[in-house]
Amino acid sequence: MKELIRTGKTVEEAVNLALQEFGVPREMVQVEVLDEGGKGFLGLISKQAIVKVILKDVIKESAKNFLQQVIEAMKLDVKFDIEEDEDTIKFNLYGKNVGLLIGHRGETLDSLQYLVNVVASKYREYDRYRRIILDAENYRKRREETLIRLAKKLAKQVMETKESVELEPMSPNERRIIHMALQDHPYVETYSEGEEPNRRVIIALK
C-alpha cells in the first residue's frame, strides 16, 4: 500500500498535494490527519497542517466506481458484490434489470467487462494489476455449460456424418470454451476461421 505524508497551510491543501502526486480522485485515498496546523505559540507562527494520504486498492476502487456510474447512468435496478483472489477481482451483478447488462449471448456483459478493465488498467502503476471479471447471476457458468454440451453434441454429429460442422460466430472467450471442451477428443479437432466479429469454430474429423 502506497502512502504520502504532505504538509500545507490547511489540511485540504496538504491532501490536494498528495492527490496531485498520486493522480487519483479523493475517493481513492484514505486520509489520516497528523496535525491540523493553525496558529503556533502565542499565535505568532502559523503551523503547517500535516496529513498522511494512503492509496486504497485503486484497481478495485476504480473498477467499482466506474461500474456504479454505468448502472446509475442507465437507471438500472442492479447491485453487485465482489469476490477477490490474488489474480482477479470478480463483480457479481444481480437485480431486476440485470438482463440488460448481459445482452445477446453475453455481448453487453463482455463489452462492459472490457471497459471496466480499461479504466482499472490506468492505475496499474499504483497497484498490482488484477484482471476484472464481470458475471451476472452466474450467467458465465451457465453459458459455459451450455457450450460444452453443444460441443460434445456436435462432435458426435461430425463422427456420425463424417462432415465438418461450422458454428455460429462467437466471442473469443466462447470459442476458447469450445476448443477446450474438445481438445482431448480422440476423433475430432477444432479450429477457427474468419475475421472478427464473424470468426467461428469449425469441428472436423481428424
JSON list of C-alpha atoms in Angstrom, two decimals:
[
{"chain": "A", "resi": 1, "resn": "MET", "atom": "CA", "xyz": [0.00, 0.00, 0.00]},
{"chain": "A", "resi": 2, "resn": "LYS", "atom": "CA", "xyz": [1.46, 3.37, -1.03]},
{"chain": "A", "resi": 3, "resn": "GLU", "atom": "CA", "xyz": [1.28, 6.42, 1.17]},
{"chain": "A", "resi": 4, "resn": "LEU", "atom": "CA", "xyz": [2.49, 10.01, 1.21]},
{"chain": "A", "resi": 5, "resn": "ILE", "atom": "CA", "xyz": [2.97, 12.48, 4.04]},
{"chain": "A", "resi": 6, "resn": "ARG", "atom": "CA", "xyz": [2.42, 16.06, 2.91]},
{"chain": "A", "resi": 7, "resn": "THR", "atom": "CA", "xyz": [2.15, 19.48, 4.53]},
{"chain": "A", "resi": 8, "resn": "GLY", "atom": "CA", "xyz": [0.15, 22.57, 3.64]},
{"chain": "A", "resi": 9, "resn": "LYS", "atom": "CA", "xyz": [-1.38, 25.71, 5.04]},
{"chain": "A", "resi": 10, "resn": "THR", "atom": "CA", "xyz": [-4.55, 23.71, 5.61]},
{"chain": "A", "resi": 11, "resn": "VAL", "atom": "CA", "xyz": [-5.47, 20.04, 5.76]},
{"chain": "A", "resi": 12, "resn": "GLU", "atom": "CA", "xyz": [-7.26, 20.36, 2.42]},
{"chain": "A", "resi": 13, "resn": "GLU", "atom": "CA", "xyz": [-4.22, 21.88, 0.75]},
{"chain": "A", "resi": 14, "resn": "ALA", "atom": "CA", "xyz": [-1.98, 19.09, 2.03]},
{"chain": "A", "resi": 15, "resn": "VAL", "atom": "CA", "xyz": [-4.44, 16.44, 0.85]},
{"chain": "A", "resi": 16, "resn": "ASN", "atom": "CA", "xyz": [-4.70, 18.04, -2.59]},
{"chain": "A", "resi": 17, "resn": "LEU", "atom": "CA", "xyz": [-0.93, 18.00, -2.96]},
{"chain": "A", "resi": 18, "resn": "ALA", "atom": "CA", "xyz": [-0.90, 14.25, -2.33]},
{"chain": "A", "resi": 19, "resn": "LEU", "atom": "CA", "xyz": [-3.82, 13.69, -4.72]},
{"chain": "A", "resi": 20, "resn": "GLN", "atom": "CA", "xyz": [-1.97, 15.55, -7.47]},
{"chain": "A", "resi": 21, "resn": "GLU", "atom": "CA", "xyz": [1.09, 13.36, -6.97]},
{"chain": "A", "resi": 22, "resn": "PHE", "atom": "CA", "xyz": [-0.94, 10.16, -6.96]},
{"chain": "A", "resi": 23, "resn": "GLY", "atom": "CA", "xyz": [-3.10, 11.32, -9.87]},
{"chain": "A", "resi": 24, "resn": "VAL", "atom": "CA", "xyz": [-6.27, 9.87, -8.35]},
{"chain": "A", "resi": 25, "resn": "PRO", "atom": "CA", "xyz": [-9.59, 11.33, -7.12]},
{"chain": "A", "resi": 26, "resn": "ARG", "atom": "CA", "xyz": [-10.34, 11.88, -3.43]},
{"chain": "A", "resi": 27, "resn": "GLU", "atom": "CA", "xyz": [-12.45, 8.73, -3.05]},
{"chain": "A", "resi": 28, "resn": "MET", "atom": "CA", "xyz": [-9.46, 6.52, -3.82]},
{"chain": "A", "resi": 29, "resn": "VAL", "atom": "CA", "xyz": [-7.44, 7.55, -0.80]},
{"chain": "A", "resi": 30, "resn": "GLN", "atom": "CA", "xyz": [-7.68, 7.33, 2.96]},
{"chain": "A", "resi": 31, "resn": "VAL", "atom": "CA", "xyz": [-6.59, 10.44, 4.86]},
{"chain": "A", "resi": 32, "resn": "GLU", "atom": "CA", "xyz": [-5.07, 10.49, 8.32]},
{"chain": "A", "resi": 33, "resn": "VAL", "atom": "CA", "xyz": [-4.60, 13.98, 9.79]},
{"chain": "A", "resi": 34, "resn": "LEU", "atom": "CA", "xyz": [-1.34, 14.09, 11.75]},
{"chain": "A", "resi": 35, "resn": "ASP", "atom": "CA", "xyz": [-1.53, 17.78, 12.59]},
{"chain": "A", "resi": 36, "resn": "GLU", "atom": "CA", "xyz": [-4.37, 20.17, 11.76]},
{"chain": "A", "resi": 37, "resn": "GLY", "atom": "CA", "xyz": [-1.99, 23.13, 11.71]},
{"chain": "A", "resi": 38, "resn": "GLY", "atom": "CA", "xyz": [-3.14, 26.65, 12.58]},
{"chain": "A", "resi": 39, "resn": "LYS", "atom": "CA", "xyz": [-1.59, 29.23, 14.82]},
{"chain": "A", "resi": 40, "resn": "GLY", "atom": "CA", "xyz": [1.53, 28.27, 16.73]},
{"chain": "A", "resi": 41, "resn": "PHE", "atom": "CA", "xyz": [2.97, 29.55, 20.00]},
{"chain": "A", "resi": 42, "resn": "LEU", "atom": "CA", "xyz": [1.23, 32.77, 21.11]},
{"chain": "A", "resi": 43, "resn": "GLY", "atom": "CA", "xyz": [-0.36, 32.93, 17.66]},
{"chain": "A", "resi": 44, "resn": "LEU", "atom": "CA", "xyz": [2.83, 34.35, 16.18]},
{"chain": "A", "resi": 45, "resn": "ILE", "atom": "CA", "xyz": [3.88, 31.48, 13.90]},
{"chain": "A", "resi": 46, "resn": "SER", "atom": "CA", "xyz": [1.50, 29.50, 11.70]},
{"chain": "A", "resi": 47, "resn": "LYS", "atom": "CA", "xyz": [1.85, 25.76, 11.95]},
{"chain": "A", "resi": 48, "resn": "GLN", "atom": "CA", "xyz": [1.62, 23.69, 8.79]},
{"chain": "A", "resi": 49, "resn": "ALA", "atom": "CA", "xyz": [-1.07, 21.02, 8.55]},
{"chain": "A", "resi": 50, "resn": "ILE", "atom": "CA", "xyz": [0.37, 17.53, 8.13]},
{"chain": "A", "resi": 51, "resn": "VAL", "atom": "CA", "xyz": [-1.52, 14.62, 6.61]},
{"chain": "A", "resi": 52, "resn": "LYS", "atom": "CA", "xyz": [-0.81, 11.02, 5.72]},
{"chain": "A", "resi": 53, "resn": "VAL", "atom": "CA", "xyz": [-2.60, 10.06, 2.50]},
{"chain": "A", "resi": 54, "resn": "ILE", "atom": "CA", "xyz": [-2.87, 6.32, 1.90]},
{"chain": "A", "resi": 55, "resn": "LEU", "atom": "CA", "xyz": [-3.75, 4.94, -1.52]},
{"chain": "A", "resi": 56, "resn": "LYS", "atom": "CA", "xyz": [-6.58, 2.42, -1.40]},
{"chain": "A", "resi": 57, "resn": "ASP", "atom": "CA", "xyz": [-6.83, -0.64, -3.66]},
{"chain": "A", "resi": 58, "resn": "VAL", "atom": "CA", "xyz": [-7.12, 1.59, -6.71]},
{"chain": "A", "resi": 59, "resn": "ILE", "atom": "CA", "xyz": [-7.64, -1.22, -9.21]},
{"chain": "A", "resi": 60, "resn": "LYS", "atom": "CA", "xyz": [-10.72, -2.41, -7.35]},
{"chain": "A", "resi": 61, "resn": "GLU", "atom": "CA", "xyz": [-11.94, 1.07, -6.42]},
{"chain": "A", "resi": 62, "resn": "SER", "atom": "CA", "xyz": [-11.65, 2.44, -9.97]},
{"chain": "A", "resi": 63, "resn": "ALA", "atom": "CA", "xyz": [-13.50, -0.57, -11.37]},
{"chain": "A", "resi": 64, "resn": "LYS", "atom": "CA", "xyz": [-16.19, -0.34, -8.69]},
{"chain": "A", "resi": 65, "resn": "ASN", "atom": "CA", "xyz": [-16.70, 3.40, -9.20]},
{"chain": "A", "resi": 66, "resn": "PHE", "atom": "CA", "xyz": [-16.94, 3.09, -12.99]},
{"chain": "A", "resi": 67, "resn": "LEU", "atom": "CA", "xyz": [-19.37, 0.17, -12.82]},
{"chain": "A", "resi": 68, "resn": "GLN", "atom": "CA", "xyz": [-21.56, 2.03, -10.33]},
{"chain": "A", "resi": 69, "resn": "GLN", "atom": "CA", "xyz": [-21.58, 5.10, -12.59]},
{"chain": "A", "resi": 70, "resn": "VAL", "atom": "CA", "xyz": [-22.72, 2.99, -15.57]},
{"chain": "A", "resi": 71, "resn": "ILE", "atom": "CA", "xyz": [-25.52, 1.39, -13.56]},
{"chain": "A", "resi": 72, "resn": "GLU", "atom": "CA", "xyz": [-26.71, 4.78, -12.26]},
{"chain": "A", "resi": 73, "resn": "ALA", "atom": "CA", "xyz": [-26.47, 6.43, -15.69]},
{"chain": "A", "resi": 74, "resn": "MET", "atom": "CA", "xyz": [-28.65, 3.66, -17.17]},
{"chain": "A", "resi": 75, "resn": "LYS", "atom": "CA", "xyz": [-31.05, 3.92, -14.20]},
{"chain": "A", "resi": 76, "resn": "LEU", "atom": "CA", "xyz": [-30.94, 0.17, -13.64]},
{"chain": "A", "resi": 77, "resn": "ASP", "atom": "CA", "xyz": [-32.10, -1.77, -10.60]},
{"chain": "A", "resi": 78, "resn": "VAL", "atom": "CA", "xyz": [-28.80, -3.68, -10.39]},
{"chain": "A", "resi": 79, "resn": "LYS", "atom": "CA", "xyz": [-26.43, -4.27, -7.49]},
{"chain": "A", "resi": 80, "resn": "PHE", "atom": "CA", "xyz": [-23.21, -6.21, -7.19]},
{"chain": "A", "resi": 81, "resn": "ASP", "atom": "CA", "xyz": [-20.94, -7.93, -4.72]},
{"chain": "A", "resi": 82, "resn": "ILE", "atom": "CA", "xyz": [-17.22, -8.53, -5.07]},
{"chain": "A", "resi": 83, "resn": "GLU", "atom": "CA", "xyz": [-15.05, -11.65, -4.80]},
{"chain": "A", "resi": 84, "resn": "GLU", "atom": "CA", "xyz": [-11.26, -11.40, -4.86]},
{"chain": "A", "resi": 85, "resn": "ASP", "atom": "CA", "xyz": [-8.21, -13.58, -5.13]},
{"chain": "A", "resi": 86, "resn": "GLU", "atom": "CA", "xyz": [-4.58, -12.87, -5.95]},
{"chain": "A", "resi": 87, "resn": "ASP", "atom": "CA", "xyz": [-5.11, -12.55, -9.69]},
{"chain": "A", "resi": 88, "resn": "THR", "atom": "CA", "xyz": [-8.71, -11.47, -10.24]},
{"chain": "A", "resi": 89, "resn": "ILE", "atom": "CA", "xyz": [-11.46, -9.23, -8.93]},
{"chain": "A", "resi": 90, "resn": "LYS", "atom": "CA", "xyz": [-14.90, -10.59, -9.76]},
{"chain": "A", "resi": 91, "resn": "PHE", "atom": "CA", "xyz": [-18.03, -8.44, -9.73]},
{"chain": "A", "resi": 92, "resn": "ASN", "atom": "CA", "xyz": [-21.24, -10.47, -9.41]},
{"chain": "A", "resi": 93, "resn": "LEU", "atom": "CA", "xyz": [-24.18, -8.46, -10.75]},
{"chain": "A", "resi": 94, "resn": "TYR", "atom": "CA", "xyz": [-27.75, -9.14, -9.70]},
{"chain": "A", "resi": 95, "resn": "GLY", "atom": "CA", "xyz": [-31.11, -7.41, -9.66]},
{"chain": "A", "resi": 96, "resn": "LYS", "atom": "CA", "xyz": [-34.31, -6.73, -11.58]},
{"chain": "A", "resi": 97, "resn": "ASN", "atom": "CA", "xyz": [-32.63, -5.31, -14.71]},
{"chain": "A", "resi": 98, "resn": "VAL", "atom": "CA", "xyz": [-29.52, -7.48, -14.82]},
{"chain": "A", "resi": 99, "resn": "GLY", "atom": "CA", "xyz": [-30.61, -8.99, -18.14]},
{"chain": "A", "resi": 100, "resn": "LEU", "atom": "CA", "xyz": [-29.98, -5.63, -19.82]},
{"chain": "A", "resi": 101, "resn": "LEU", "atom": "CA", "xyz": [-26.33, -5.85, -18.78]},
{"chain": "A", "resi": 102, "resn": "ILE", "atom": "CA", "xyz": [-25.99, -9.39, -20.11]},
{"chain": "A", "resi": 103, "resn": "GLY", "atom": "CA", "xyz": [-27.29, -8.69, -23.60]},
{"chain": "A", "resi": 104, "resn": "HIS", "atom": "CA", "xyz": [-27.46, -11.12, -26.52]},
{"chain": "A", "resi": 105, "resn": "ARG", "atom": "CA", "xyz": [-25.23, -14.13, -25.75]},
{"chain": "A", "resi": 106, "resn": "GLY", "atom": "CA", "xyz": [-23.45, -12.04, -23.13]},
{"chain": "A", "resi": 107, "resn": "GLU", "atom": "CA", "xyz": [-22.16, -9.46, -25.62]},
{"chain": "A", "resi": 108, "resn": "THR", "atom": "CA", "xyz": [-23.12, -6.48, -23.44]},
{"chain": "A", "resi": 109, "resn": "LEU", "atom": "CA", "xyz": [-21.54, -8.11, -20.40]},
{"chain": "A", "resi": 110, "resn": "ASP", "atom": "CA", "xyz": [-18.33, -8.77, -22.35]},
{"chain": "A", "resi": 111, "resn": "SER", "atom": "CA", "xyz": [-18.20, -5.18, -23.63]},
{"chain": "A", "resi": 112, "resn": "LEU", "atom": "CA", "xyz": [-18.76, -3.77, -20.16]},
{"chain": "A", "resi": 113, "resn": "GLN", "atom": "CA", "xyz": [-16.09, -6.07, -18.74]},
{"chain": "A", "resi": 114, "resn": "TYR", "atom": "CA", "xyz": [-13.65, -4.81, -21.37]},
{"chain": "A", "resi": 115, "resn": "LEU", "atom": "CA", "xyz": [-14.40, -1.16, -20.49]},
{"chain": "A", "resi": 116, "resn": "VAL", "atom": "CA", "xyz": [-14.03, -1.78, -16.76]},
{"chain": "A", "resi": 117, "resn": "ASN", "atom": "CA", "xyz": [-10.63, -3.38, -17.36]},
{"chain": "A", "resi": 118, "resn": "VAL", "atom": "CA", "xyz": [-9.53, -0.41, -19.50]},
{"chain": "A", "resi": 119, "resn": "VAL", "atom": "CA", "xyz": [-10.50, 2.02, -16.72]},
{"chain": "A", "resi": 120, "resn": "ALA", "atom": "CA", "xyz": [-8.80, -0.04, -14.00]},
{"chain": "A", "resi": 121, "resn": "SER", "atom": "CA", "xyz": [-5.61, -0.54, -16.03]},
{"chain": "A", "resi": 122, "resn": "LYS", "atom": "CA", "xyz": [-4.96, 3.22, -15.95]},
{"chain": "A", "resi": 123, "resn": "TYR", "atom": "CA", "xyz": [-3.99, 2.84, -12.29]},
{"chain": "A", "resi": 124, "resn": "ARG", "atom": "CA", "xyz": [-1.72, -0.19, -12.62]},
{"chain": "A", "resi": 125, "resn": "GLU", "atom": "CA", "xyz": [1.37, 1.91, -11.83]},
{"chain": "A", "resi": 126, "resn": "TYR", "atom": "CA", "xyz": [-0.03, 2.46, -8.32]},
{"chain": "A", "resi": 127, "resn": "ASP", "atom": "CA", "xyz": [-1.09, -1.08, -7.53]},
{"chain": "A", "resi": 128, "resn": "ARG", "atom": "CA", "xyz": [-0.56, -4.67, -8.60]},
{"chain": "A", "resi": 129, "resn": "TYR", "atom": "CA", "xyz": [-2.89, -5.18, -11.53]},
{"chain": "A", "resi": 130, "resn": "ARG", "atom": "CA", "xyz": [-5.59, -7.82, -11.25]},
{"chain": "A", "resi": 131, "resn": "ARG", "atom": "CA", "xyz": [-7.94, -8.82, -14.06]},
{"chain": "A", "resi": 132, "resn": "ILE", "atom": "CA", "xyz": [-11.55, -7.72, -13.66]},
{"chain": "A", "resi": 133, "resn": "ILE", "atom": "CA", "xyz": [-14.29, -10.27, -14.33]},
{"chain": "A", "resi": 134, "resn": "LEU", "atom": "CA", "xyz": [-17.98, -9.37, -14.57]},
{"chain": "A", "resi": 135, "resn": "ASP", "atom": "CA", "xyz": [-20.65, -12.00, -14.11]},
{"chain": "A", "resi": 136, "resn": "ALA", "atom": "CA", "xyz": [-24.41, -11.71, -13.79]},
{"chain": "A", "resi": 137, "resn": "GLU", "atom": "CA", "xyz": [-26.38, -14.17, -11.69]},
{"chain": "A", "resi": 138, "resn": "ASN", "atom": "CA", "xyz": [-23.94, -16.96, -12.67]},
{"chain": "A", "resi": 139, "resn": "TYR", "atom": "CA", "xyz": [-24.53, -16.33, -16.39]},
{"chain": "A", "resi": 140, "resn": "ARG", "atom": "CA", "xyz": [-20.97, -17.19, -17.42]},
{"chain": "A", "resi": 141, "resn": "LYS", "atom": "CA", "xyz": [-21.05, -20.57, -15.71]},
{"chain": "A", "resi": 142, "resn": "ARG", "atom": "CA", "xyz": [-24.42, -21.43, -17.23]},
{"chain": "A", "resi": 143, "resn": "ARG", "atom": "CA", "xyz": [-23.28, -20.29, -20.68]},
{"chain": "A", "resi": 144, "resn": "GLU", "atom": "CA", "xyz": [-20.08, -22.33, -20.39]},
{"chain": "A", "resi": 145, "resn": "GLU", "atom": "CA", "xyz": [-22.05, -25.47, -19.50]},
{"chain": "A", "resi": 146, "resn": "THR", "atom": "CA", "xyz": [-24.36, -24.87, -22.49]},
{"chain": "A", "resi": 147, "resn": "LEU", "atom": "CA", "xyz": [-21.40, -24.51, -24.88]},
{"chain": "A", "resi": 148, "resn": "ILE", "atom": "CA", "xyz": [-19.70, -27.64, -23.56]},
{"chain": "A", "resi": 149, "resn": "ARG", "atom": "CA", "xyz": [-22.89, -29.65, -24.11]},
{"chain": "A", "resi": 150, "resn": "LEU", "atom": "CA", "xyz": [-23.18, -28.19, -27.62]},
{"chain": "A", "resi": 151, "resn": "ALA", "atom": "CA", "xyz": [-19.56, -29.03, -28.44]},
{"chain": "A", "resi": 152, "resn": "LYS", "atom": "CA", "xyz": [-19.99, -32.67, -27.38]},
{"chain": "A", "resi": 153, "resn": "LYS", "atom": "CA", "xyz": [-23.28, -32.99, -29.27]},
{"chain": "A", "resi": 154, "resn": "LEU", "atom": "CA", "xyz": [-21.77, -31.59, -32.48]},
{"chain": "A", "resi": 155, "resn": "ALA", "atom": "CA", "xyz": [-18.65, -33.74, -32.13]},
{"chain": "A", "resi": 156, "resn": "LYS", "atom": "CA", "xyz": [-20.90, -36.80, -32.09]},
{"chain": "A", "resi": 157, "resn": "GLN", "atom": "CA", "xyz": [-22.71, -35.47, -35.16]},
{"chain": "A", "resi": 158, "resn": "VAL", "atom": "CA", "xyz": [-19.42, -35.00, -37.02]},
{"chain": "A", "resi": 159, "resn": "MET", "atom": "CA", "xyz": [-18.37, -38.56, -36.20]},
{"chain": "A", "resi": 160, "resn": "GLU", "atom": "CA", "xyz": [-21.68, -39.96, -37.45]},
{"chain": "A", "resi": 161, "resn": "THR", "atom": "CA", "xyz": [-21.99, -37.91, -40.66]},
{"chain": "A", "resi": 162, "resn": "LYS", "atom": "CA", "xyz": [-18.24, -37.60, -41.43]},
{"chain": "A", "resi": 163, "resn": "GLU", "atom": "CA", "xyz": [-18.95, -33.95, -42.28]},
{"chain": "A", "resi": 164, "resn": "SER", "atom": "CA", "xyz": [-17.50, -30.84, -40.61]},
{"chain": "A", "resi": 165, "resn": "VAL", "atom": "CA", "xyz": [-19.73, -28.50, -38.68]},
{"chain": "A", "resi": 166, "resn": "GLU", "atom": "CA", "xyz": [-19.43, -24.73, -38.69]},
{"chain": "A", "resi": 167, "resn": "LEU", "atom": "CA", "xyz": [-20.72, -22.97, -35.57]},
{"chain": "A", "resi": 168, "resn": "GLU", "atom": "CA", "xyz": [-22.23, -19.51, -35.42]},
{"chain": "A", "resi": 169, "resn": "PRO", "atom": "CA", "xyz": [-19.89, -16.55, -34.80]},
{"chain": "A", "resi": 170, "resn": "MET", "atom": "CA", "xyz": [-18.74, -16.40, -31.18]},
{"chain": "A", "resi": 171, "resn": "SER", "atom": "CA", "xyz": [-16.66, -14.19, -28.94]},
{"chain": "A", "resi": 172, "resn": "PRO", "atom": "CA", "xyz": [-13.01, -15.20, -28.34]},
{"chain": "A", "resi": 173, "resn": "ASN", "atom": "CA", "xyz": [-13.93, -16.48, -24.87]},
{"chain": "A", "resi": 174, "resn": "GLU", "atom": "CA", "xyz": [-16.76, -18.67, -26.14]},
{"chain": "A", "resi": 175, "resn": "ARG", "atom": "CA", "xyz": [-14.58, -20.07, -28.94]},
{"chain": "A", "resi": 176, "resn": "ARG", "atom": "CA", "xyz": [-11.97, -20.93, -26.32]},
{"chain": "A", "resi": 177, "resn": "ILE", "atom": "CA", "xyz": [-14.59, -22.90, -24.36]},
{"chain": "A", "resi": 178, "resn": "ILE", "atom": "CA", "xyz": [-15.45, -24.96, -27.47]},
{"chain": "A", "resi": 179, "resn": "HIS", "atom": "CA", "xyz": [-11.77, -25.61, -28.25]},
{"chain": "A", "resi": 180, "resn": "MET", "atom": "CA", "xyz": [-11.02, -26.69, -24.68]},
{"chain": "A", "resi": 181, "resn": "ALA", "atom": "CA", "xyz": [-14.10, -28.92, -24.48]},
{"chain": "A", "resi": 182, "resn": "LEU", "atom": "CA", "xyz": [-12.84, -30.98, -27.44]},
{"chain": "A", "resi": 183, "resn": "GLN", "atom": "CA", "xyz": [-9.08, -30.58, -27.19]},
{"chain": "A", "resi": 184, "resn": "ASP", "atom": "CA", "xyz": [-8.58, -34.17, -25.98]},
{"chain": "A", "resi": 185, "resn": "HIS", "atom": "CA", "xyz": [-11.23, -35.73, -28.21]},
{"chain": "A", "resi": 186, "resn": "PRO", "atom": "CA", "xyz": [-9.76, -38.77, -30.00]},
{"chain": "A", "resi": 187, "resn": "TYR", "atom": "CA", "xyz": [-11.64, -38.35, -33.31]},
{"chain": "A", "resi": 188, "resn": "VAL", "atom": "CA", "xyz": [-12.41, -34.67, -33.93]},
{"chain": "A", "resi": 189, "resn": "GLU", "atom": "CA", "xyz": [-10.47, -31.42, -33.93]},
{"chain": "A", "resi": 190, "resn": "THR", "atom": "CA", "xyz": [-11.43, -27.77, -33.79]},
{"chain": "A", "resi": 191, "resn": "TYR", "atom": "CA", "xyz": [-10.09, -24.63, -35.41]},
{"chain": "A", "resi": 192, "resn": "SER", "atom": "CA", "xyz": [-11.30, -21.09, -36.01]},
{"chain": "A", "resi": 193, "resn": "GLU", "atom": "CA", "xyz": [-11.94, -19.32, -39.30]},
{"chain": "A", "resi": 194, "resn": "GLY", "atom": "CA", "xyz": [-12.98, -15.83, -40.37]},
{"chain": "A", "resi": 195, "resn": "GLU", "atom": "CA", "xyz": [-12.40, -12.33, -39.10]},
{"chain": "A", "resi": 196, "resn": "GLU", "atom": "CA", "xyz": [-13.85, -10.68, -36.03]},
{"chain": "A", "resi": 197, "resn": "PRO", "atom": "CA", "xyz": [-16.69, -10.24, -35.23]},
{"chain": "A", "resi": 198, "resn": "ASN", "atom": "CA", "xyz": [-17.67, -13.12, -37.54]},
{"chain": "A", "resi": 199, "resn": "ARG", "atom": "CA", "xyz": [-14.93, -15.55, -36.52]},
{"chain": "A", "resi": 200, "resn": "ARG", "atom": "CA", "xyz": [-16.32, -19.02, -35.86]},
{"chain": "A", "resi": 201, "resn": "VAL", "atom": "CA", "xyz": [-15.29, -22.50, -34.76]},
{"chain": "A", "resi": 202, "resn": "ILE", "atom": "CA", "xyz": [-15.14, -25.46, -37.14]},
{"chain": "A", "resi": 203, "resn": "ILE", "atom": "CA", "xyz": [-15.44, -29.01, -35.77]},
{"chain": "A", "resi": 204, "resn": "ALA", "atom": "CA", "xyz": [-13.97, -31.59, -38.14]},
{"chain": "A", "resi": 205, "resn": "LEU", "atom": "CA", "xyz": [-12.73, -35.17, -38.22]},
{"chain": "A", "resi": 206, "resn": "LYS", "atom": "CA", "xyz": [-9.04, -35.60, -37.51]}
]
